[in-house]
Amino acid sequence: MSKLKRSILYWILLSPVVVMALFPFVVMFVTALKPSSEMLSPTWWPSEPTWRNFVDMWNETGFGPALLNSLFVSLGTTLLVIVISIPAAYALSRYRFAARGAFRQFLLISQMLSPIVLVIGLFRLLIEAGGFLNYLTSTYLGWTTNFQFIDSLTGLVFVYIGFNLAFAVWMLQSYFSTIPRDLEEAAWIEGASPFKTLVKVFLPLAVPAIVVTAIFTFIFAWNEYPLALSMLRKQDVYTLPIQVVNQVAGRYTVEWNYVMAAAFVATIPIAVMFMWLQRYLMRGLALGAVK
């Protein structure tokens, strides 16, 4: 069978999966284009596509500030998780120390805890952390500060780091174990320090694994709702999931065209990131399969 025929056959076999994956996005897009008078009509395509729904949604629902808040939280969480987890995963993969196996098991067990189970404890922890920092600065530095991690995007970033760090370390250390030690030892023989070896030799080989971990971390922070709803109570610090849900919850009249427009636009950053980094994603998944 020729390559062209095989490709056509594969696309035919995969077409039901493609339709199922794209169908929700098509429904969101079509609904976002409908005028309010046709929102509950059984027709699929609107008689007059209303592109202004996207503009009105942006202006009336506070979508812009929520988008910036989500970008800040997601990018900040991803960057800090990667920076912290790389040396931790490297040490876990390359060095032997007491209770190493117990620590690995702890990382795995921590992934079984649902965020909603810990939300009350995390809420109290953030309150106490802000008060403790205010006490330290006023007592030892003589400064009057107002550290507050509730209703703060920075506090939410710290919470997300806590939930993603164990996952990132576990993922990266399994990838790092597939990289031959001979490469590092050769760099040491040439006089490179362990830190320089990590930066110049090890990390370029681990780029696919780092990108895969960053993608999963970003998606978690971008889509997470229960923790954000519990930690953020002010309109100006809402993230996208809270802002979109608020267009539905507690309302007598729901503007579904605005809701679908907001949901559709909220998926664009994730889609762009996947298209941009898909080659690293496939390489990273292949590395995990080899191990």
PDB file of C-alpha atoms in Angstrom:
ATOM      1  CA  MET A   1       0.000   0.000   0.000  1.00  0.00           C
ATOM      2  CA  SER A   2       1.372   3.404  -0.960  1.00  0.00           C
ATOM      3  CA  LYS A   3       2.084   6.119   1.587  1.00  0.00           C
ATOM      4  CA  LEU A   4      -0.786   8.270   0.287  1.00  0.00           C
ATOM      5  CA  LYS A   5      -3.299   5.435   0.623  1.00  0.00           C
ATOM      6  CA  ARG A   6      -2.111   4.658   4.144  1.00  0.00           C
ATOM      7  CA  SER A   7      -2.486   8.304   5.118  1.00  0.00           C
ATOM      8  CA  ILE A   8      -6.032   8.436   3.726  1.00  0.00           C
ATOM      9  CA  LEU A   9      -6.923   5.216   5.567  1.00  0.00           C
ATOM     10  CA  TYR A  10      -5.528   6.526   8.847  1.00  0.00           C
ATOM     11  CA  TRP A  11      -7.447   9.788   8.498  1.00  0.00           C
ATOM     12  CA  ILE A  12     -10.663   7.872   7.818  1.00  0.00           C
ATOM     13  CA  LEU A  13     -10.128   5.731  10.907  1.00  0.00           C
ATOM     14  CA  LEU A  14      -9.311   8.759  13.039  1.00  0.00           C
ATOM     15  CA  SER A  15     -12.104  10.965  11.704  1.00  0.00           C
ATOM     16  CA  PRO A  16     -14.625   9.977  14.450  1.00  0.00           C
ATOM     17  CA  VAL A  17     -12.087  10.938  17.114  1.00  0.00           C
ATOM     18  CA  VAL A  18     -11.357  14.242  15.373  1.00  0.00           C
ATOM     19  CA  VAL A  19     -15.064  15.054  15.109  1.00  0.00           C
ATOM     20  CA  MET A  20     -15.643  14.255  18.793  1.00  0.00           C
ATOM     21  CA  ALA A  21     -12.676  16.418  19.831  1.00  0.00           C
ATOM     22  CA  LEU A  22     -13.646  19.424  17.677  1.00  0.00           C
ATOM     23  CA  PHE A  23     -17.421  19.266  18.174  1.00  0.00           C
ATOM     24  CA  PRO A  24     -17.481  21.216  21.507  1.00  0.00           C
ATOM     25  CA  PHE A  25     -15.367  23.994  19.998  1.00  0.00           C
ATOM     26  CA  VAL A  26     -17.651  24.226  16.961  1.00  0.00           C
ATOM     27  CA  VAL A  27     -20.702  24.487  19.233  1.00  0.00           C
ATOM     28  CA  MET A  28     -19.029  27.218  21.300  1.00  0.00           C
ATOM     29  CA  PHE A  29     -18.033  29.191  18.217  1.00  0.00           C
ATOM     30  CA  VAL A  30     -21.434  28.932  16.505  1.00  0.00           C
ATOM     31  CA  THR A  31     -23.311  29.829  19.705  1.00  0.00           C
ATOM     32  CA  ALA A  32     -21.018  32.810  20.239  1.00  0.00           C
ATOM     33  CA  LEU A  33     -22.044  34.154  16.812  1.00  0.00           C
ATOM     34  CA  LYS A  34     -25.791  33.915  17.429  1.00  0.00           C
ATOM     35  CA  PRO A  35     -27.823  37.005  18.304  1.00  0.00           C
ATOM     36  CA  SER A  36     -29.800  36.891  21.542  1.00  0.00           C
ATOM     37  CA  SER A  37     -33.099  36.329  19.694  1.00  0.00           C
ATOM     38  CA  GLU A  38     -31.828  33.055  18.178  1.00  0.00           C
ATOM     39  CA  MET A  39     -30.065  31.693  21.239  1.00  0.00           C
ATOM     40  CA  LEU A  40     -32.647  28.971  21.961  1.00  0.00           C
ATOM     41  CA  SER A  41     -33.578  28.303  18.333  1.00  0.00           C
ATOM     42  CA  PRO A  42     -32.887  24.785  17.008  1.00  0.00           C
ATOM     43  CA  THR A  43     -30.912  26.081  14.021  1.00  0.00           C
ATOM     44  CA  TRP A  44     -27.198  25.389  13.890  1.00  0.00           C
ATOM     45  CA  TRP A  45     -25.887  28.403  11.990  1.00  0.00           C
ATOM     46  CA  PRO A  46     -27.214  31.891  12.849  1.00  0.00           C
ATOM     47  CA  SER A  47     -29.139  33.778  10.199  1.00  0.00           C
ATOM     48  CA  GLU A  48     -26.864  36.802  10.741  1.00  0.00           C
ATOM     49  CA  PRO A  49     -23.524  36.007  12.408  1.00  0.00           C
ATOM     50  CA  THR A  50     -22.950  38.593  15.121  1.00  0.00           C
ATOM     51  CA  TRP A  51     -19.201  39.049  15.405  1.00  0.00           C
ATOM     52  CA  ARG A  52     -19.721  41.957  17.765  1.00  0.00           C
ATOM     53  CA  ASN A  53     -20.617  39.462  20.487  1.00  0.00           C
ATOM     54  CA  PHE A  54     -16.887  38.986  21.074  1.00  0.00           C
ATOM     55  CA  VAL A  55     -16.346  42.738  21.467  1.00  0.00           C
ATOM     56  CA  ASP A  56     -19.353  43.147  23.759  1.00  0.00           C
ATOM     57  CA  MET A  57     -18.274  40.138  25.803  1.00  0.00           C
ATOM     58  CA  TRP A  58     -14.819  41.640  26.258  1.00  0.00           C
ATOM     59  CA  ASN A  59     -16.202  45.007  27.380  1.00  0.00           C
ATOM     60  CA  GLU A  60     -19.147  43.891  29.538  1.00  0.00           C
ATOM     61  CA  THR A  61     -17.844  40.814  31.353  1.00  0.00           C
ATOM     62  CA  GLY A  62     -14.425  42.027  32.518  1.00  0.00           C
ATOM     63  CA  PHE A  63     -12.740  39.423  30.350  1.00  0.00           C
ATOM     64  CA  GLY A  64      -9.579  41.434  29.719  1.00  0.00           C
ATOM     65  CA  PRO A  65      -8.434  41.796  33.367  1.00  0.00           C
ATOM     66  CA  ALA A  66      -9.347  38.155  34.057  1.00  0.00           C
ATOM     67  CA  LEU A  67      -7.254  37.078  31.054  1.00  0.00           C
ATOM     68  CA  LEU A  68      -4.246  39.023  32.335  1.00  0.00           C
ATOM     69  CA  ASN A  69      -4.725  37.552  35.817  1.00  0.00           C
ATOM     70  CA  SER A  70      -4.795  34.023  34.431  1.00  0.00           C
ATOM     71  CA  LEU A  71      -1.690  34.680  32.344  1.00  0.00           C
ATOM     72  CA  PHE A  72       0.151  36.028  35.385  1.00  0.00           C
ATOM     73  CA  VAL A  73      -0.840  33.077  37.578  1.00  0.00           C
ATOM     74  CA  SER A  74      -0.197  30.404  34.930  1.00  0.00           C
ATOM     75  CA  LEU A  75       3.127  31.767  33.681  1.00  0.00           C
ATOM     76  CA  GLY A  76       4.361  32.548  37.194  1.00  0.00           C
ATOM     77  CA  THR A  77       3.416  29.086  38.445  1.00  0.00           C
ATOM     78  CA  THR A  78       4.996  27.343  35.453  1.00  0.00           C
ATOM     79  CA  LEU A  79       8.248  29.306  35.625  1.00  0.00           C
ATOM     80  CA  LEU A  80       8.764  28.851  39.369  1.00  0.00           C
ATOM     81  CA  VAL A  81       7.796  25.177  39.322  1.00  0.00           C
ATOM     82  CA  ILE A  82      10.302  24.432  36.551  1.00  0.00           C
ATOM     83  CA  VAL A  83      13.093  26.439  38.219  1.00  0.00           C
ATOM     84  CA  ILE A  84      12.586  24.668  41.561  1.00  0.00           C
ATOM     85  CA  SER A  85      11.889  21.172  40.241  1.00  0.00           C
ATOM     86  CA  ILE A  86      14.891  20.870  37.888  1.00  0.00           C
ATOM     87  CA  PRO A  87      17.601  20.754  40.607  1.00  0.00           C
ATOM     88  CA  ALA A  88      15.355  18.654  42.849  1.00  0.00           C
ATOM     89  CA  ALA A  89      14.664  16.124  40.091  1.00  0.00           C
ATOM     90  CA  TYR A  90      18.338  16.094  39.089  1.00  0.00           C
ATOM     91  CA  ALA A  91      19.393  15.300  42.660  1.00  0.00           C
ATOM     92  CA  LEU A  92      16.717  12.627  42.966  1.00  0.00           C
ATOM     93  CA  SER A  93      17.807  11.039  39.694  1.00  0.00           C
ATOM     94  CA  ARG A  94      21.594  11.199  40.037  1.00  0.00           C
ATOM     95  CA  TYR A  95      22.430  11.049  43.763  1.00  0.00           C
ATOM     96  CA  ARG A  96      21.867   8.442  46.444  1.00  0.00           C
ATOM     97  CA  PHE A  97      20.848   9.656  49.907  1.00  0.00           C
ATOM     98  CA  ALA A  98      19.027   8.385  52.968  1.00  0.00           C
ATOM     99  CA  ALA A  99      15.267   7.871  52.592  1.00  0.00           C
ATOM    100  CA  ARG A 100      15.474   8.442  48.826  1.00  0.00           C
ATOM    101  CA  GLY A 101      12.913   5.714  48.178  1.00  0.00           C
ATOM    102  CA  ALA A 102      10.574   7.067  50.864  1.00  0.00           C
ATOM    103  CA  PHE A 103      10.816  10.539  49.333  1.00  0.00           C
ATOM    104  CA  ARG A 104       9.895   9.167  45.911  1.00  0.00           C
ATOM    105  CA  GLN A 105       6.881   7.424  47.424  1.00  0.00           C
ATOM    106  CA  PHE A 106       5.885  10.637  49.190  1.00  0.00           C
ATOM    107  CA  LEU A 107       5.896  12.498  45.857  1.00  0.00           C
ATOM    108  CA  LEU A 108       3.680   9.827  44.339  1.00  0.00           C
ATOM    109  CA  ILE A 109       1.230   9.662  47.250  1.00  0.00           C
ATOM    110  CA  SER A 110       0.881  13.452  47.349  1.00  0.00           C
ATOM    111  CA  GLN A 111      -0.646  13.316  43.857  1.00  0.00           C
ATOM    112  CA  MET A 112      -3.590  11.332  45.239  1.00  0.00           C
ATOM    113  CA  LEU A 113      -4.828  14.268  47.322  1.00  0.00           C
ATOM    114  CA  SER A 114      -7.547  16.389  45.771  1.00  0.00           C
ATOM    115  CA  PRO A 115      -7.061  20.164  46.108  1.00  0.00           C
ATOM    116  CA  ILE A 116     -10.593  20.615  47.445  1.00  0.00           C
ATOM    117  CA  VAL A 117      -9.759  18.410  50.460  1.00  0.00           C
ATOM    118  CA  LEU A 118      -7.050  20.846  51.578  1.00  0.00           C
ATOM    119  CA  VAL A 119      -8.771  24.116  50.716  1.00  0.00           C
ATOM    120  CA  ILE A 120      -9.713  25.057  54.298  1.00  0.00           C
ATOM    121  CA  GLY A 121      -6.226  24.356  55.604  1.00  0.00           C
ATOM    122  CA  LEU A 122      -4.659  26.289  52.731  1.00  0.00           C
ATOM    123  CA  PHE A 123      -6.966  29.245  53.379  1.00  0.00           C
ATOM    124  CA  ARG A 124      -5.900  29.404  57.029  1.00  0.00           C
ATOM    125  CA  LEU A 125      -2.247  28.885  56.068  1.00  0.00           C
ATOM    126  CA  LEU A 126      -2.266  31.877  53.721  1.00  0.00           C
ATOM    127  CA  ILE A 127      -3.862  34.062  56.390  1.00  0.00           C
ATOM    128  CA  GLU A 128      -1.283  33.006  58.979  1.00  0.00           C
ATOM    129  CA  ALA A 129       1.589  33.441  56.508  1.00  0.00           C
ATOM    130  CA  GLY A 130       0.596  37.038  55.799  1.00  0.00           C
ATOM    131  CA  GLY A 131       0.273  37.834  59.489  1.00  0.00           C
ATOM    132  CA  PHE A 132       3.609  36.178  60.273  1.00  0.00           C
ATOM    133  CA  LEU A 133       5.445  38.195  57.623  1.00  0.00           C
ATOM    134  CA  ASN A 134       3.857  41.415  58.892  1.00  0.00           C
ATOM    135  CA  TYR A 135       4.999  40.528  62.430  1.00  0.00           C
ATOM    136  CA  LEU A 136       8.580  39.821  61.320  1.00  0.00           C
ATOM    137  CA  THR A 137       8.941  43.024  59.326  1.00  0.00           C
ATOM    138  CA  SER A 138       7.450  45.198  62.074  1.00  0.00           C
ATOM    139  CA  THR A 139       9.411  43.556  64.913  1.00  0.00           C
ATOM    140  CA  TYR A 140      12.860  43.179  63.371  1.00  0.00           C
ATOM    141  CA  LEU A 141      12.911  45.770  60.598  1.00  0.00           C
ATOM    142  CA  GLY A 142      10.587  48.408  61.997  1.00  0.00           C
ATOM    143  CA  TRP A 143       8.556  48.479  58.802  1.00  0.00           C
ATOM    144  CA  THR A 144       4.784  48.700  58.621  1.00  0.00           C
ATOM    145  CA  THR A 145       3.751  46.194  55.969  1.00  0.00           C
ATOM    146  CA  ASN A 146       0.487  44.676  54.836  1.00  0.00           C
ATOM    147  CA  PHE A 147       1.329  41.275  53.398  1.00  0.00           C
ATOM    148  CA  GLN A 148      -1.913  39.560  52.413  1.00  0.00           C
ATOM    149  CA  PHE A 149      -2.077  36.323  50.450  1.00  0.00           C
ATOM    150  CA  ILE A 150      -5.870  36.025  50.414  1.00  0.00           C
ATOM    151  CA  ASP A 151      -7.376  37.900  47.450  1.00  0.00           C
ATOM    152  CA  SER A 152      -3.846  37.952  46.035  1.00  0.00           C
ATOM    153  CA  LEU A 153      -2.632  36.470  42.769  1.00  0.00           C
ATOM    154  CA  THR A 154       0.774  35.937  44.363  1.00  0.00           C
ATOM    155  CA  GLY A 155      -0.789  33.809  47.098  1.00  0.00           C
ATOM    156  CA  LEU A 156      -2.606  31.762  44.471  1.00  0.00           C
ATOM    157  CA  VAL A 157       0.692  31.220  42.641  1.00  0.00           C
ATOM    158  CA  PHE A 158       2.236  29.838  45.850  1.00  0.00           C
ATOM    159  CA  VAL A 159      -0.689  27.457  46.294  1.00  0.00           C
ATOM    160  CA  TYR A 160      -0.413  26.211  42.707  1.00  0.00           C
ATOM    161  CA  ILE A 161       3.326  25.721  43.129  1.00  0.00           C
ATOM    162  CA  GLY A 162       2.665  23.511  46.126  1.00  0.00           C
ATOM    163  CA  PHE A 163       0.266  21.324  44.158  1.00  0.00           C
ATOM    164  CA  ASN A 164       2.405  21.069  41.008  1.00  0.00           C
ATOM    165  CA  LEU A 165       5.897  20.773  42.444  1.00  0.00           C
ATOM    166  CA  ALA A 166       5.670  17.101  43.424  1.00  0.00           C
ATOM    167  CA  PHE A 167       4.236  16.207  40.012  1.00  0.00           C
ATOM    168  CA  ALA A 168       6.989  18.139  38.214  1.00  0.00           C
ATOM    169  CA  VAL A 169       9.777  16.556  40.264  1.00  0.00           C
ATOM    170  CA  TRP A 170       8.346  13.079  39.705  1.00  0.00           C
ATOM    171  CA  MET A 171       8.000  13.618  35.956  1.00  0.00           C
ATOM    172  CA  LEU A 172      11.424  15.176  35.461  1.00  0.00           C
ATOM    173  CA  GLN A 173      13.376  12.690  37.523  1.00  0.00           C
ATOM    174  CA  SER A 174      11.964   9.816  35.457  1.00  0.00           C
ATOM    175  CA  TYR A 175      13.052  11.588  32.264  1.00  0.00           C
ATOM    176  CA  PHE A 176      16.454  12.534  33.676  1.00  0.00           C
ATOM    177  CA  SER A 177      17.173   8.893  34.488  1.00  0.00           C
ATOM    178  CA  THR A 178      17.158   8.068  30.750  1.00  0.00           C
ATOM    179  CA  ILE A 179      20.078  10.419  29.998  1.00  0.00           C
ATOM    180  CA  PRO A 180      23.419   8.525  30.017  1.00  0.00           C
ATOM    181  CA  ARG A 181      25.793   9.364  32.858  1.00  0.00           C
ATOM    182  CA  ASP A 182      28.743   9.160  30.467  1.00  0.00           C
ATOM    183  CA  LEU A 183      27.928  12.607  29.079  1.00  0.00           C
ATOM    184  CA  GLU A 184      28.124  14.236  32.496  1.00  0.00           C
ATOM    185  CA  GLU A 185      31.271  12.335  33.452  1.00  0.00           C
ATOM    186  CA  ALA A 186      32.950  13.436  30.221  1.00  0.00           C
ATOM    187  CA  ALA A 187      32.180  17.063  31.089  1.00  0.00           C
ATOM    188  CA  TRP A 188      33.611  16.584  34.583  1.00  0.00           C
ATOM    189  CA  ILE A 189      36.825  15.159  33.122  1.00  0.00           C
ATOM    190  CA  GLU A 190      37.110  18.297  30.979  1.00  0.00           C
ATOM    191  CA  GLY A 191      36.985  20.392  34.139  1.00  0.00           C
ATOM    192  CA  ALA A 192      33.349  21.521  34.169  1.00  0.00           C
ATOM    193  CA  SER A 193      31.737  22.045  37.548  1.00  0.00           C
ATOM    194  CA  PRO A 194      28.570  20.100  38.434  1.00  0.00           C
ATOM    195  CA  PHE A 195      26.459  23.252  37.977  1.00  0.00           C
ATOM    196  CA  LYS A 196      28.000  24.039  34.591  1.00  0.00           C
ATOM    197  CA  THR A 197      27.536  20.427  33.538  1.00  0.00           C
ATOM    198  CA  LEU A 198      23.863  20.643  34.498  1.00  0.00           C
ATOM    199  CA  VAL A 199      23.334  23.859  32.520  1.00  0.00           C
ATOM    200  CA  LYS A 200      25.510  23.215  29.456  1.00  0.00           C
ATOM    201  CA  VAL A 201      25.218  19.463  28.965  1.00  0.00           C
ATOM    202  CA  PHE A 202      22.265  18.070  30.865  1.00  0.00           C
ATOM    203  CA  LEU A 203      19.496  20.631  30.372  1.00  0.00           C
ATOM    204  CA  PRO A 204      19.738  20.864  26.535  1.00  0.00           C
ATOM    205  CA  LEU A 205      19.147  17.119  26.369  1.00  0.00           C
ATOM    206  CA  ALA A 206      16.213  17.406  28.766  1.00  0.00           C
ATOM    207  CA  VAL A 207      14.356  20.187  26.897  1.00  0.00           C
ATOM    208  CA  PRO A 208      11.514  17.888  25.682  1.00  0.00           C
ATOM    209  CA  ALA A 209      10.901  16.638  29.227  1.00  0.00           C
ATOM    210  CA  ILE A 210      10.959  20.152  30.657  1.00  0.00           C
ATOM    211  CA  VAL A 211       8.514  21.399  28.012  1.00  0.00           C
ATOM    212  CA  VAL A 212       6.095  18.522  28.671  1.00  0.00           C
ATOM    213  CA  THR A 213       6.158  19.236  32.414  1.00  0.00           C
ATOM    214  CA  ALA A 214       5.692  22.961  31.786  1.00  0.00           C
ATOM    215  CA  ILE A 215       2.673  22.287  29.549  1.00  0.00           C
ATOM    216  CA  PHE A 216       0.909  20.181  32.177  1.00  0.00           C
ATOM    217  CA  THR A 217       1.690  22.746  34.886  1.00  0.00           C
ATOM    218  CA  PHE A 218       0.410  25.614  32.749  1.00  0.00           C
ATOM    219  CA  ILE A 219      -2.817  23.771  31.928  1.00  0.00           C
ATOM    220  CA  PHE A 220      -3.460  23.037  35.611  1.00  0.00           C
ATOM    221  CA  ALA A 221      -2.984  26.679  36.604  1.00  0.00           C
ATOM    222  CA  TRP A 222      -5.015  27.929  33.625  1.00  0.00           C
ATOM    223  CA  ASN A 223      -8.042  25.681  34.197  1.00  0.00           C
ATOM    224  CA  GLU A 224      -8.069  25.372  38.004  1.00  0.00           C
ATOM    225  CA  TYR A 225     -11.310  26.609  39.571  1.00  0.00           C
ATOM    226  CA  PRO A 226     -12.036  25.435  43.185  1.00  0.00           C
ATOM    227  CA  LEU A 227      -8.843  26.791  44.751  1.00  0.00           C
ATOM    228  CA  ALA A 228      -9.067  30.080  42.855  1.00  0.00           C
ATOM    229  CA  LEU A 229     -12.702  30.484  43.899  1.00  0.00           C
ATOM    230  CA  SER A 230     -11.766  29.916  47.546  1.00  0.00           C
ATOM    231  CA  MET A 231      -8.699  32.173  47.629  1.00  0.00           C
ATOM    232  CA  LEU A 232      -9.939  35.047  45.459  1.00  0.00           C
ATOM    233  CA  ARG A 233     -12.975  37.057  46.541  1.00  0.00           C
ATOM    234  CA  LYS A 234     -12.482  40.381  44.758  1.00  0.00           C
ATOM    235  CA  GLN A 235     -13.625  41.031  41.215  1.00  0.00           C
ATOM    236  CA  ASP A 236     -10.363  42.649  40.131  1.00  0.00           C
ATOM    237  CA  VAL A 237      -8.282  39.527  40.896  1.00  0.00           C
ATOM    238  CA  TYR A 238     -10.598  36.923  39.358  1.00  0.00           C
ATOM    239  CA  THR A 239      -9.049  34.457  36.941  1.00  0.00           C
ATOM    240  CA  LEU A 240     -10.717  33.296  33.740  1.00  0.00           C
ATOM    241  CA  PRO A 241     -12.488  30.178  35.125  1.00  0.00           C
ATOM    242  CA  ILE A 242     -14.151  32.239  37.858  1.00  0.00           C
ATOM    243  CA  GLN A 243     -15.070  35.041  35.452  1.00  0.00           C
ATOM    244  CA  VAL A 244     -16.633  32.654  32.934  1.00  0.00           C
ATOM    245  CA  VAL A 245     -18.622  30.750  35.568  1.00  0.00           C
ATOM    246  CA  ASN A 246     -19.881  34.029  37.038  1.00  0.00           C
ATOM    247  CA  GLN A 247     -21.632  34.712  33.739  1.00  0.00           C
ATOM    248  CA  VAL A 248     -23.873  31.720  34.454  1.00  0.00           C
ATOM    249  CA  ALA A 249     -24.112  31.228  38.216  1.00  0.00           C
ATOM    250  CA  GLY A 250     -26.670  33.233  40.181  1.00  0.00           C
ATOM    251  CA  ARG A 251     -28.227  34.981  37.183  1.00  0.00           C
ATOM    252  CA  TYR A 252     -31.862  35.108  36.133  1.00  0.00           C
ATOM    253  CA  THR A 253     -30.919  35.699  32.506  1.00  0.00           C
ATOM    254  CA  VAL A 254     -27.817  34.107  31.020  1.00  0.00           C
ATOM    255  CA  GLU A 255     -26.286  35.626  27.901  1.00  0.00           C
ATOM    256  CA  TRP A 256     -25.123  32.345  26.417  1.00  0.00           C
ATOM    257  CA  ASN A 257     -23.548  34.040  23.418  1.00  0.00           C
ATOM    258  CA  TYR A 258     -21.216  35.943  25.773  1.00  0.00           C
ATOM    259  CA  VAL A 259     -20.535  32.824  27.825  1.00  0.00           C
ATOM    260  CA  MET A 260     -19.613  30.789  24.760  1.00  0.00           C
ATOM    261  CA  ALA A 261     -17.526  33.627  23.331  1.00  0.00           C
ATOM    262  CA  ALA A 262     -15.590  33.872  26.602  1.00  0.00           C
ATOM    263  CA  ALA A 263     -15.112  30.092  26.801  1.00  0.00           C
ATOM    264  CA  PHE A 264     -13.936  29.958  23.177  1.00  0.00           C
ATOM    265  CA  VAL A 265     -11.431  32.781  23.604  1.00  0.00           C
ATOM    266  CA  ALA A 266     -10.184  31.232  26.857  1.00  0.00           C
ATOM    267  CA  THR A 267      -9.156  28.070  24.987  1.00  0.00           C
ATOM    268  CA  ILE A 268      -7.063  29.936  22.414  1.00  0.00           C
ATOM    269  CA  PRO A 269      -3.876  30.311  24.543  1.00  0.00           C
ATOM    270  CA  ILE A 270      -3.857  26.574  25.292  1.00  0.00           C
ATOM    271  CA  ALA A 271      -4.384  25.700  21.619  1.00  0.00           C
ATOM    272  CA  VAL A 272      -1.627  28.086  20.482  1.00  0.00           C
ATOM    273  CA  MET A 273       0.772  26.677  23.069  1.00  0.00           C
ATOM    274  CA  PHE A 274       0.098  23.101  21.956  1.00  0.00           C
ATOM    275  CA  MET A 275       0.642  23.954  18.277  1.00  0.00           C
ATOM    276  CA  TRP A 276       3.836  25.835  19.089  1.00  0.00           C
ATOM    277  CA  LEU A 277       5.314  23.135  21.348  1.00  0.00           C
ATOM    278  CA  GLN A 278       3.879  19.963  19.829  1.00  0.00           C
ATOM    279  CA  ARG A 279       7.244  18.730  18.536  1.00  0.00           C
ATOM    280  CA  TYR A 280       8.711  18.960  22.043  1.00  0.00           C
ATOM    281  CA  LEU A 281       5.604  17.305  23.440  1.00  0.00           C
ATOM    282  CA  MET A 282       5.953  14.288  21.154  1.00  0.00           C
ATOM    283  CA  ARG A 283       9.662  13.963  21.888  1.00  0.00           C
ATOM    284  CA  GLY A 284       9.032  14.173  25.602  1.00  0.00           C
ATOM    285  CA  LEU A 285       6.341  11.521  25.518  1.00  0.00           C
ATOM    286  CA  ALA A 286       8.636   9.291  23.464  1.00  0.00           C
ATOM    287  CA  LEU A 287      11.388   9.626  26.065  1.00  0.00           C
ATOM    288  CA  GLY A 288       9.003   8.458  28.738  1.00  0.00           C
ATOM    289  CA  ALA A 289       7.991   5.482  26.602  1.00  0.00           C
ATOM    290  CA  VAL A 290      11.623   4.439  26.131  1.00  0.00           C
ATOM    291  CA  LYS A 291      12.218   4.326  29.849  1.00  0.00           C
TER     292      LYS A 291
END
